[in-house]
Amino acid sequence: MKTETYEVQIGKLLEQLTLEEKIGMIHGAGLFRTEGVERLSIPPLFFSDGPMGVRAEFADNEWRNTGTTDDFVSYLPCNSAVASTWNRELAGEEGRVLGEEARGRGKDMILAPGINIKRSPFCGRNFEYMSEDPYLISELVVPMVKGIQQSDVAACVKHFAANSQETERLWVDTKVSPQTLEEIYFPGFRAAVQKGGVHAVMGAYNLLNGEHCCTSKKLLNGTLRRDWGFDGVVVSDWGGVHDTREAAEAAIDVEMEVTYDFDQQYMAEPLLKMVRSGEISEALIDEKVRNILRLMFRLHMIGEKRETRKTGTYNSREHQDTVLKIARESVVLLKNEEECLPLDAKKVKRVAVIGQNAAAIHSNGGGSAEIKALYEISPLLGIKKLLGGNVKVEYAPGYYIPGKEAQGSVNWQADSTKKDWGKTSEEAEVSDETKECRKRFREEAVALAKECDTVIFVGGLNHDFDSEGYDRTTLTLPYEQDALIGELLAVRPDTVIVLYAGSPVAMPWNEQAKAVLWSYYAGMEGGTAIAEILFGKENPSGRLAESFPKDANDCPAHTIGTFAKKDVVEYKEGVMVGYRYYDTVDTPLYYGFGHGLSYSRFVYKYMTVRPVTASAETGGTMDAPRYELAVTVKNDSLRAGKEVVQVYVAPKERQDDRPAHKLCAFEKMELMPGEEKTVTLLLTAAAFSVYDEKQHAFAEKMGSYEIEAGSSSRDIRLRWEREHFLSHPGR
Ligand code: BGC
């Protein structure tokens, strides 16, 4: 007998389910699970955070880790690190490891990836997100989602949508124009749905244009389901639902909460009562259950394929190797004058490693992205294990971090959803004692630096700053690190500066420093990767996926729009986010979007541009190919290395509120010493399109364009000017 389709089987199951059972399936029955229906062999859905690995096990009804030893996991590079690889394959590998570990831990849905736009460098969760550029996000999220889901576990892209600040995150109303949503804030989610086939989407905490995202009909019923054809599961962010009727009528399927009275959730008893009394139609509940059952079939949780469901695994050696591969490509060499780097391991005898981030462990912080890592190699450990026993490596903390207050009895996660949650990441007032300590730490570090042949500073931020629940208020490095770096550079101008952080910081000493290396929280092997790059065992190939502004007041979200307000934030800067704005008005930056150096030297030789014809499937869509580019690059050095060829498209005539150029294609290529290679890239209709609010659709614009190929948004090496006609032979 031919197997019945999912939909037929779902229909049959729905007929057998009681209203009470259906309601049990659509809300949390534990902090990270729903209720199953045993008599029909429908299991509960088990969720877990998050983007950097599978979070520790929680008690069902208490924000308390169970404290067992079987939930240590691989700690993966955060999404900012993954994005800095500019490597689609590695994004897929990150997803695969995450999916295998989630399934290995018995989860059905991993609450990742987080793909909100980095609108301001201050957003506390930037480290969980990828980029300021929607195209780069779209290109990376697709393989990542596919990687996760190959283990019969659902990815859950979050937080939909326009959730780019933490301040008053549950109550802030985010005002964004349709054009800005379509061009900047939606593309990553749309790609995850339409190209990645993502099984789940998490609604954001904030309101969008007056409606709570988790129950917004416009966003969920309209954009997500009607426009994009999403038939997976929508999960609320934890505590993101605020009204029973709204939740029933909106296309959300599962309500999750941070409190423990699960029966009192909006989509629990209150909904049951309203359906019983006829105020709400049961058909609305059926629709939600249908989506959940469809997901269960897709994950082989139910149905005839359940015996074949993948088992997954965690903490495998292969996972650790993969995590290291990703970390290596994520590290960005920002500056390297006089070939200060790489250091020569054979020549160093006594190395000073200065700064608390050299020795710090970061995996256990950051909010819901926290990880109980099986291990974490700090940069200091990485350097020591690379250099071995014949080199003296001496560590000095360099800067002092005052002791933290003891944690309260209630978990921050439950607290952080309350109104007027007032935590900020600002440093508390510095006491005289702290000042004294800092001075002493600096003196000790400078004295050590003078005695050693090599000085490496490792500072930056930590998860007291890069964290869920609050935003930063300054770009300045905490703990008076700038003073320390200044003093180190004064006595040792060749001090190598390594910054380990989740979002851009001010670098007032940037001119003086010769070598600056940047790493995001790069997972359990982050320290190994940094050491390998410092000592030349690896050639850096990371590129910034965001701009590094000199002054936060230059950021369009702050100067044109508003940011970190409590009631309303206005995205008045529109589509002028990140480099789209900075490059248009020529803002001085520390480092621009796409920047990153290599120990190799790449010469861009030629670019050819050839019109191509759209196929039957893509014709008329934004994916329709328009031009095929061939860019030839030569590695003019003695080291093998990787270059990321970036292609930007710049309209010759444009309005003031439109960007000078935007990223439309990229490819990472490996080149042997002396090798010359040609990479082909495709420009699609999307490169020439603008969202037309009147037509409610993207419209391709003819006219003159410059096609730019280069090494960053500010380092364009080749240009090709071209008239783009809608009637050209490529259409
Ligand atoms: C976060 C989500 C997370 C959820 C569950 C919320 O506080 O915003 O990203 O997945 O908690 O821990």
XYZ file of C-alpha atoms and ligand atoms in Angstrom:
743
model
C 0.000 0.000 0.000
C 1.308 3.407 -0.913
C 2.379 5.379 2.142
C -0.113 8.093 2.933
C 1.251 11.600 2.665
C 2.025 13.455 5.873
C -0.987 15.642 5.363
C -3.420 12.720 5.233
C -1.872 11.168 8.335
C -1.927 14.515 10.105
C -5.637 14.841 9.304
C -6.286 11.433 10.857
C -4.319 12.250 13.983
C -6.152 15.530 14.352
C -9.477 13.720 14.315
C -8.367 11.561 17.233
C -6.958 14.338 19.393
C -9.100 15.903 22.099
C -9.116 19.672 22.527
C -7.215 19.313 25.836
C -4.532 17.221 24.166
C -4.175 19.707 21.353
C -3.819 22.596 23.767
C -1.140 20.612 25.630
C 0.895 20.451 22.434
C 0.951 24.185 21.752
C 2.480 25.588 24.915
C 5.399 24.892 27.214
C 4.884 22.114 29.745
C 8.421 22.589 31.008
C 10.923 25.359 30.449
C 12.162 23.661 27.310
C 9.452 21.212 26.253
C 5.830 20.816 25.288
C 3.445 18.002 26.231
C 3.131 14.871 24.110
C 0.113 12.589 23.730
C 1.215 9.172 24.804
C -1.882 7.251 23.745
C -1.279 8.345 20.132
C 2.500 8.000 20.341
C 2.986 11.726 19.890
C 6.105 12.707 21.831
C 6.768 16.076 23.475
C 8.964 18.553 21.578
C 12.308 19.137 23.284
C 14.041 22.464 22.691
C 17.457 23.749 23.589
C 19.523 26.863 23.104
C 21.489 27.838 21.310
C 23.798 29.245 18.744
C 27.194 28.240 20.232
C 26.380 24.683 21.178
C 23.684 22.789 23.056
C 22.928 24.488 26.341
C 23.174 22.675 29.673
C 20.191 20.670 30.846
C 17.647 22.607 32.897
C 15.207 21.408 35.500
C 11.756 21.169 33.967
C 10.212 23.832 36.135
C 13.053 25.851 37.583
C 15.813 28.001 36.072
C 18.420 25.714 37.516
C 20.959 23.593 35.694
C 20.475 19.991 36.630
C 24.185 19.987 37.467
C 24.928 16.588 35.991
C 28.089 15.695 34.116
C 26.472 14.329 30.979
C 25.641 17.663 29.364
C 29.098 19.001 28.575
C 29.247 19.755 24.875
C 31.327 21.130 22.036
C 31.513 24.901 22.250
C 31.253 26.322 18.736
C 32.390 29.684 17.371
C 29.671 32.304 17.797
C 27.823 33.442 14.692
C 29.912 36.612 14.372
C 32.951 34.351 14.104
C 31.276 32.110 11.553
C 30.341 35.138 9.471
C 33.946 36.347 9.563
C 35.019 33.197 7.743
C 33.004 34.307 4.692
C 32.951 30.601 3.971
C 29.641 28.962 3.075
C 31.031 25.478 3.536
C 32.211 26.227 7.066
C 28.828 27.740 7.938
C 27.371 24.402 6.839
C 29.893 22.547 8.983
C 29.035 24.668 12.014
C 25.389 23.753 11.427
C 26.171 20.073 10.995
C 28.083 19.894 14.285
C 25.375 21.818 16.102
C 22.654 19.583 14.694
C 24.492 16.366 15.506
C 25.129 17.527 19.056
C 21.530 18.633 19.526
C 20.219 15.286 18.326
C 22.883 13.524 20.374
C 21.498 15.285 23.418
C 17.974 14.160 22.501
C 16.709 17.536 21.296
C 14.170 18.105 18.563
C 14.781 21.778 17.983
C 17.905 23.853 18.464
C 17.111 27.522 19.073
C 19.598 28.743 16.500
C 20.863 30.394 14.398
C 20.389 33.984 15.554
C 20.509 36.204 12.485
C 19.377 39.660 13.510
C 21.039 42.571 11.772
C 23.883 44.285 13.600
C 22.331 47.708 13.447
C 24.462 49.234 16.186
C 27.769 48.055 17.654
C 26.125 48.414 21.072
C 23.552 45.622 20.817
C 24.392 43.199 23.622
C 23.626 40.137 21.504
C 25.654 41.113 18.454
C 28.037 38.239 19.106
C 25.148 35.824 18.519
C 24.376 37.423 15.184
C 26.266 37.364 11.917
C 26.553 40.665 10.169
C 25.320 44.116 9.258
C 24.811 42.894 5.700
C 21.677 40.965 4.696
C 23.276 39.344 1.657
C 26.157 37.862 3.638
C 23.707 36.609 6.274
C 21.487 35.031 3.627
C 24.397 33.251 2.001
C 25.607 31.788 5.298
C 22.329 30.990 7.003
C 21.191 28.656 4.225
C 24.048 26.130 4.533
C 23.953 26.490 8.312
C 20.277 25.593 8.505
C 20.735 22.694 6.104
C 23.692 21.497 8.154
C 21.671 21.506 11.364
C 18.641 19.820 9.867
C 20.491 16.921 8.288
C 20.449 15.329 11.750
C 16.636 15.187 11.951
C 16.627 18.150 14.270
C 14.928 21.476 13.535
C 16.846 24.705 13.243
C 14.930 27.693 14.585
C 16.002 31.014 13.070
C 15.593 33.852 15.495
C 14.479 36.494 16.368
C 11.886 37.407 13.758
C 12.100 40.382 13.235
C 14.011 43.644 13.655
C 15.236 42.652 17.120
C 18.466 44.620 17.151
C 18.531 45.988 20.677
C 18.175 44.461 24.128
C 17.068 47.553 26.025
C 13.453 47.004 27.140
C 13.365 44.186 24.656
C 9.874 42.928 25.470
C 8.159 46.272 25.225
C 10.017 48.414 22.770
C 8.130 49.244 19.593
C 10.408 49.134 16.583
C 9.315 51.419 13.764
C 10.654 50.276 10.428
C 9.492 51.085 6.899
C 8.368 48.255 4.598
C 11.266 48.962 2.232
C 13.807 48.729 5.045
C 12.279 45.498 6.306
C 12.284 43.922 2.858
C 15.804 45.024 1.960
C 17.621 44.751 5.285
C 15.792 42.956 8.087
C 13.901 40.221 6.183
C 16.320 38.759 3.611
C 18.148 36.461 6.060
C 14.878 35.019 7.332
C 13.428 34.752 3.838
C 16.515 32.871 2.645
C 16.357 30.541 5.668
C 12.741 29.731 4.815
C 12.793 29.584 1.047
C 16.295 28.324 0.360
C 17.318 26.696 3.626
C 13.950 24.998 4.252
C 14.159 25.926 7.912
C 11.638 23.994 10.010
C 11.085 26.629 12.704
C 11.140 30.362 13.284
C 11.203 32.149 16.640
C 9.195 35.334 17.035
C 11.075 38.282 18.497
C 10.303 39.890 21.846
C 9.889 43.415 20.498
C 6.915 44.988 18.822
C 7.237 45.776 15.141
C 5.254 48.783 13.957
C 2.861 48.455 16.873
C 2.331 44.670 16.987
C 4.133 42.171 19.230
C 6.227 40.122 16.805
C 5.245 36.811 18.403
C 1.573 37.430 17.697
C 1.732 39.820 14.756
C -0.697 38.811 12.028
C 1.067 41.066 9.585
C 4.441 39.469 10.191
C 3.453 35.843 10.758
C 0.248 35.269 8.796
C 1.218 37.764 6.101
C 4.930 37.946 5.446
C 6.071 34.586 6.777
C 3.265 32.221 5.809
C 1.427 33.901 2.917
C 4.314 35.677 1.187
C 7.099 33.192 1.854
C 5.042 30.015 2.033
C 6.375 28.899 5.429
C 4.581 25.760 6.686
C 6.867 24.955 9.629
C 6.502 25.849 13.294
C 6.559 29.327 14.799
C 7.733 29.361 18.419
C 7.437 32.404 20.647
C 10.502 33.778 22.335
C 10.328 32.780 25.973
C 7.660 35.055 27.453
C 6.945 36.814 24.160
C 3.168 36.182 24.050
C 0.909 38.706 25.782
C -2.659 37.947 24.787
C -4.743 34.830 24.239
C -6.919 35.971 21.357
C -3.977 37.544 19.535
C -2.029 34.304 19.940
C -4.932 32.183 18.732
C -5.444 34.268 15.630
C -1.817 34.805 14.752
C 0.137 32.116 12.947
C 2.161 31.155 16.010
C 2.162 27.492 17.019
C 3.946 27.180 20.346
C 4.013 29.572 23.289
C 7.039 29.257 25.541
C 7.441 31.009 28.884
C 10.047 31.911 31.466
C 7.696 31.348 34.415
C 6.670 27.989 35.816
C 2.869 28.131 35.904
C 2.626 26.476 32.546
C -1.143 25.933 32.706
C -1.692 29.652 33.013
C 0.100 30.566 29.801
C -1.985 32.467 27.271
C -2.115 29.450 24.990
C -2.967 27.035 27.854
C -6.033 27.154 30.187
C -7.161 30.643 29.098
C -7.231 29.490 25.477
C -8.962 26.238 26.383
C -11.709 28.222 28.101
C -12.191 30.553 25.157
C -12.461 27.677 22.706
C -14.900 25.845 24.958
C -17.059 28.926 25.261
C -17.053 29.388 21.498
C -15.185 32.698 21.595
C -12.331 31.217 19.608
C -12.701 28.654 16.863
C -11.111 25.234 17.349
C -10.005 25.372 13.726
C -7.352 27.895 14.752
C -5.936 25.399 17.241
C -6.014 22.635 14.627
C -3.897 24.745 12.327
C -1.194 25.060 14.989
C -1.274 21.355 15.824
C -1.110 20.570 12.117
C 2.137 22.551 11.835
C 3.582 20.783 14.872
C 2.669 17.341 13.570
C 4.123 18.203 10.162
C 7.368 19.128 11.901
C 7.301 15.822 13.789
C 6.920 13.899 10.536
C 9.757 15.871 8.984
C 12.038 15.090 11.909
C 10.957 11.438 11.875
C 9.633 11.765 15.399
C 6.408 10.102 14.291
C 5.334 8.064 11.296
C 6.744 4.997 9.637
C 10.253 6.490 9.417
C 10.622 6.981 13.153
C 12.863 3.941 13.444
C 15.300 5.580 11.049
C 15.607 8.839 12.928
C 19.220 9.969 13.193
C 20.798 9.523 16.596
C 23.397 12.297 16.536
C 26.345 12.387 18.891
C 28.217 14.936 20.944
C 31.793 15.689 21.918
C 33.240 13.636 19.101
C 36.876 14.276 18.175
C 35.716 15.137 14.708
C 33.482 17.880 16.127
C 36.440 19.356 17.965
C 38.526 19.298 14.768
C 35.734 20.972 12.821
C 35.308 23.628 15.459
C 39.032 24.370 15.164
C 38.813 24.611 11.373
C 36.053 27.200 11.673
C 37.892 29.135 14.387
C 41.038 29.347 12.261
C 39.211 30.978 9.376
C 37.307 33.334 11.646
C 40.265 35.245 13.066
C 40.791 38.614 11.368
C 44.200 40.227 10.979
C 43.311 43.900 11.154
C 46.755 45.423 10.898
C 50.266 44.132 10.259
C 52.978 46.707 9.680
C 56.606 45.867 9.052
C 55.589 42.197 8.910
C 55.392 42.195 12.661
C 53.399 38.970 12.353
C 53.791 36.085 12.122
C 56.111 35.614 15.055
C 58.827 33.030 14.681
C 58.415 30.238 17.213
C 62.041 29.218 16.695
C 63.349 32.628 17.638
C 61.311 33.495 20.702
C 62.798 32.653 24.075
C 60.774 34.585 26.590
C 57.232 35.690 25.801
C 55.069 38.031 27.859
C 51.360 37.341 27.467
C 49.491 40.224 29.030
C 45.782 40.782 29.608
C 42.988 38.873 31.283
C 41.410 37.683 28.057
C 44.535 35.619 27.480
C 43.494 33.374 30.323
C 39.735 33.903 30.527
C 37.053 31.329 29.809
C 34.044 32.754 27.968
C 31.865 29.765 27.149
C 29.774 29.962 30.297
C 28.429 33.479 29.735
C 26.393 35.663 27.446
C 22.824 34.767 28.380
C 20.886 31.959 26.754
C 23.877 31.317 24.472
C 25.958 30.144 27.452
C 27.612 26.773 27.042
C 28.829 24.106 29.399
C 31.907 23.429 27.301
C 33.707 20.123 27.513
C 36.834 22.276 27.445
C 37.932 25.695 26.241
C 41.433 26.511 25.090
C 42.285 30.053 26.148
C 44.778 32.055 24.056
C 47.376 31.595 26.802
C 46.928 27.841 26.738
C 46.996 27.910 22.949
C 50.279 29.828 22.924
C 51.852 27.607 25.562
C 50.911 24.366 23.895
C 52.183 25.660 20.564
C 55.534 26.891 21.876
C 56.237 23.983 24.181
C 58.595 23.697 27.103
C 61.719 25.390 25.801
C 60.165 28.825 25.658
C 59.355 30.752 28.789
C 55.815 32.091 28.523
C 54.925 34.474 31.335
C 51.461 35.759 31.999
C 50.435 39.003 33.666
C 46.750 39.966 34.003
C 47.601 43.570 33.063
C 44.179 44.951 33.902
C 42.077 44.431 36.969
C 38.417 43.334 36.951
C 36.696 44.014 40.270
C 34.889 41.020 41.804
C 31.341 40.405 40.629
C 28.342 40.533 42.912
C 26.992 37.162 43.921
C 24.095 35.999 41.747
C 20.585 36.416 43.106
C 18.354 33.438 43.733
C 16.220 34.111 40.674
C 17.735 33.416 37.293
C 18.354 36.476 35.091
C 16.375 34.897 32.284
C 13.106 35.079 34.176
C 13.959 38.550 35.503
C 14.988 39.934 32.152
C 11.480 39.717 30.752
C 10.031 42.021 33.412
C 9.201 45.603 32.571
C 11.862 48.153 33.497
C 14.510 45.473 33.806
C 17.274 47.897 34.417
C 20.514 46.037 34.007
C 23.169 47.816 31.983
C 26.642 46.832 31.043
C 28.166 50.103 32.192
C 31.069 49.678 34.538
C 30.088 50.554 38.084
C 31.826 53.576 39.553
C 35.468 52.781 39.983
C 36.614 52.849 43.611
C 39.979 54.205 44.734
C 40.984 50.674 45.610
C 40.234 49.505 42.068
C 42.165 52.440 40.628
C 45.127 51.523 42.812
C 44.919 47.873 41.752
C 44.763 48.807 38.085
C 47.834 50.972 38.420
C 49.735 48.156 40.105
C 48.634 45.590 37.472
C 49.788 47.932 34.733
C 53.162 48.503 36.353
C 53.717 44.779 36.734
C 52.746 44.131 33.126
C 54.944 46.894 31.750
C 57.896 45.651 33.821
C 57.417 42.149 32.432
C 57.059 43.464 28.884
C 60.428 45.196 29.162
C 62.135 41.949 30.101
C 60.748 39.700 27.358
C 61.727 39.369 23.713
C 58.101 39.129 22.576
C 55.005 40.855 23.988
C 51.472 39.774 23.210
C 48.536 41.640 24.714
C 45.186 39.828 24.782
C 42.286 41.993 25.901
C 38.863 42.960 24.649
C 35.420 42.329 26.079
C 33.720 39.497 27.892
C 30.159 38.409 28.466
C 29.612 41.108 31.073
C 29.433 43.343 28.004
C 28.502 41.055 25.142
C 25.359 39.677 26.644
C 21.681 39.052 26.278
C 19.427 41.399 28.220
C 21.328 44.656 27.897
C 23.193 46.844 25.455
C 26.573 48.489 25.705
C 26.771 52.235 26.139
C 30.297 52.934 24.961
C 32.837 51.632 22.487
C 35.637 52.195 25.005
C 37.360 49.063 26.216
C 36.552 48.380 29.883
C 38.966 48.110 32.814
C 41.232 50.926 31.567
C 42.688 48.659 28.922
C 43.470 51.611 26.648
C 45.833 53.045 29.256
C 47.575 49.704 29.568
C 47.875 49.224 25.792
C 49.258 52.762 25.513
C 51.902 52.071 28.151
C 52.851 48.748 26.579
C 53.228 50.305 23.138
C 55.338 53.076 24.632
C 57.915 50.638 26.014
C 57.461 47.944 23.375
C 56.259 49.375 20.039
C 56.156 45.851 18.603
C 53.576 44.649 21.158
C 51.083 42.494 19.295
C 47.536 43.490 20.174
C 44.982 40.691 20.199
C 41.378 41.590 20.886
C 38.887 38.927 21.854
C 35.318 40.227 21.875
C 31.826 40.023 20.446
C 31.433 43.499 19.019
C 33.561 46.419 17.820
C 35.523 48.532 20.282
C 37.362 51.845 20.095
C 41.079 51.580 19.399
C 42.553 54.993 20.233
C 46.053 53.445 20.052
C 45.435 51.994 16.582
C 47.924 54.317 14.858
C 50.722 53.325 17.228
C 50.127 49.584 17.105
C 51.918 47.620 14.421
C 49.930 44.411 14.608
C 46.292 44.009 15.614
C 44.516 40.664 15.550
C 40.784 40.325 16.126
C 38.834 37.281 17.254
C 35.189 36.858 18.172
C 34.307 34.241 20.784
C 35.673 31.449 18.671
C 34.638 28.327 20.533
C 36.524 25.683 22.447
C 39.557 25.826 20.148
C 39.664 29.605 19.856
C 42.964 29.855 21.730
C 44.556 27.225 19.501
C 43.525 29.143 16.390
C 44.874 32.436 17.714
C 48.222 30.907 18.627
C 48.541 29.213 15.240
C 47.926 32.509 13.482
C 50.262 34.493 15.732
C 53.089 32.051 15.052
C 52.338 31.550 11.373
C 51.186 27.934 11.463
C 47.999 29.265 9.897
C 47.545 32.119 7.462
C 44.686 34.407 8.549
C 41.737 34.561 6.165
C 38.915 36.046 8.258
C 37.212 39.206 7.021
C 35.065 41.578 9.020
C 31.356 41.038 8.557
C 30.688 44.435 10.139
C 32.233 47.912 10.130
C 34.365 49.130 13.022
C 33.386 52.783 13.585
C 35.619 55.197 15.446
C 32.787 56.904 17.223
C 29.403 55.442 18.098
C 27.878 58.785 17.184
C 28.849 58.095 13.595
C 26.596 55.051 13.552
C 23.455 55.751 11.483
C 21.248 53.947 14.024
C 22.329 56.567 16.565
C 22.645 59.712 14.447
C 19.751 59.315 12.034
C 17.597 56.785 13.818
C 17.217 56.066 17.501
C 18.693 53.227 19.521
C 18.289 51.753 23.015
C 15.157 53.749 23.735
C 12.581 52.245 26.055
C 9.262 52.816 24.296
C 9.902 53.365 20.624
C 12.980 53.005 18.451
C 12.840 54.483 15.010
C 14.884 52.977 12.223
C 14.929 56.317 10.421
C 18.240 55.502 8.786
C 16.232 53.093 6.638
C 18.406 50.917 4.453
C 21.523 52.910 5.332
C 22.879 50.335 7.762
C 26.601 49.734 8.379
C 28.872 50.216 5.341
C 25.864 51.111 3.213
C 25.903 54.381 5.171
C 29.571 54.752 6.115
C 30.816 54.252 2.551
C 28.196 56.606 1.142
C 29.090 59.520 3.380
C 32.733 58.510 3.728
C 32.854 58.194 7.500
C 36.363 57.624 8.888
C 36.448 54.116 10.356
C 38.994 51.999 12.146
C 38.280 49.160 9.755
C 35.703 48.768 7.046
C 33.309 45.985 6.158
C 35.030 43.023 4.533
C 38.490 44.058 5.751
C 41.034 41.469 6.778
C 44.699 40.924 5.940
C 46.645 37.819 5.061
C 50.300 36.833 5.298
C 50.062 36.391 1.521
C 49.809 39.261 -0.975
C 46.998 39.107 -3.480
C 46.974 41.050 -6.708
C 43.671 41.562 -8.509
C 44.469 41.242 -12.204
C 41.348 41.330 -14.370
C 37.594 41.141 -14.312
C 35.327 40.227 -17.184
C 31.570 40.688 -17.113
C 29.281 38.635 -19.347
C 25.484 38.910 -19.535
C 23.668 35.619 -18.930
C 20.154 34.404 -19.564
C 17.772 33.471 -16.806
C 16.450 29.921 -16.740
C 12.782 29.026 -16.769
C 12.765 28.573 -12.978
C 14.552 31.754 -12.031
C 13.240 34.089 -14.742
C 11.138 36.840 -13.200
C 12.553 36.252 -9.700
C 15.269 38.077 -7.822
C 17.446 34.988 -8.343
C 17.462 35.393 -12.098
C 21.105 35.565 -13.176
C 22.093 38.738 -15.006
C 25.892 38.730 -15.301
C 28.634 36.220 -14.842
C 31.848 37.761 -13.601
C 35.268 36.228 -13.856
C 37.803 37.747 -11.479
C 41.446 36.761 -11.748
C 43.616 37.046 -8.658
C 47.277 36.225 -8.200
C 49.014 35.227 -4.990
C 52.148 37.303 -5.284
C 53.889 35.864 -2.232
C 55.652 32.800 -0.946
C 52.771 31.652 1.252
C 49.630 29.771 0.362
C 46.627 31.772 1.481
C 42.949 32.504 1.087
C 41.414 35.617 -0.386
C 37.758 36.621 -0.265
C 36.822 38.261 -3.544
C 33.976 40.651 -2.794
C 31.738 42.133 -5.453
C 29.784 45.314 -4.803
C 27.312 46.914 -7.173
C 27.166 50.703 -7.270
C 24.402 52.552 -9.114
C 25.741 55.625 -10.879
C 22.609 57.649 -10.216
C 21.141 57.276 -6.779
C 19.080 59.097 -4.207
C 20.575 60.428 -0.988
C 18.891 57.795 1.125
C 20.230 54.946 -1.004
C 23.628 53.297 -0.472
C 26.599 54.038 -2.702
C 27.104 50.314 -3.168
C 26.099 46.947 -1.767
C 27.628 43.505 -1.538
C 26.117 41.279 -4.214
C 28.513 38.347 -4.577
C 31.615 36.903 -2.909
C 33.808 33.862 -3.117
C 36.609 32.641 -0.910
C 39.477 31.165 -2.879
C 42.694 29.423 -1.910
C 45.856 30.274 -3.837
C 49.218 28.577 -3.699
C 52.411 30.716 -3.769
C 52.656 32.435 -7.153
C 49.360 30.934 -8.312
C 46.926 32.868 -10.473
C 43.308 31.764 -10.384
C 40.016 32.910 -11.840
C 36.879 32.741 -9.805
C 33.421 33.051 -11.331
C 30.643 34.876 -9.545
C 27.051 35.479 -10.462
C 25.149 38.727 -10.201
C 21.417 38.199 -10.017
C 18.473 40.531 -10.531
C 18.635 41.269 -6.777
C 21.820 43.289 -7.364
C 19.898 45.846 -9.430
C 16.656 45.867 -7.472
C 15.016 48.144 -4.968
C 11.883 47.400 -2.982
C 8.988 49.459 -4.243
C 6.557 50.170 -1.423
C 3.740 51.084 -3.794
C 4.000 47.865 -5.785
C 4.739 45.774 -2.667
C 7.501 44.113 -4.650
C 11.120 44.416 -5.687
C 11.628 46.312 -8.919
C 14.713 45.998 -11.074
C 16.166 49.365 -12.027
C 17.828 49.986 -15.311
C 20.589 52.507 -15.678
C 24.319 52.790 -15.251
C 26.083 50.688 -12.670
C 29.618 50.166 -11.609
C 30.542 46.608 -10.744
C 33.358 46.614 -8.208
C 35.571 43.712 -7.160
C 37.848 44.058 -4.190
C 39.195 42.984 -0.887
C 36.807 45.011 1.279
C 34.037 47.536 0.803
C 36.723 50.209 0.987
C 39.422 48.468 -0.969
C 38.034 48.103 -4.479
C 40.656 46.820 -6.897
C 38.779 46.388 -10.180
C 35.816 48.246 -11.663
C 33.603 47.647 -14.647
C 31.064 50.161 -15.746
C 27.968 48.879 -17.438
C 24.622 50.000 -18.688
C 22.031 47.680 -17.261
C 18.951 47.495 -19.464
C 15.960 45.477 -18.591
C 15.776 44.441 -22.207
C 19.402 43.406 -22.526
C 20.020 39.971 -24.051
C 20.654 38.492 -20.610
C 17.025 38.717 -19.631
C 16.129 34.390 24.257
C 16.088 33.346 23.159
C 16.276 31.988 23.772
C 15.184 31.745 24.805
C 15.258 30.397 25.483
C 15.216 34.077 25.432
O 15.563 34.836 26.530
O 15.811 35.646 23.726
O 17.059 33.599 22.201
O 16.270 31.009 22.786
O 15.300 32.725 25.807
O 16.312 30.337 26.376
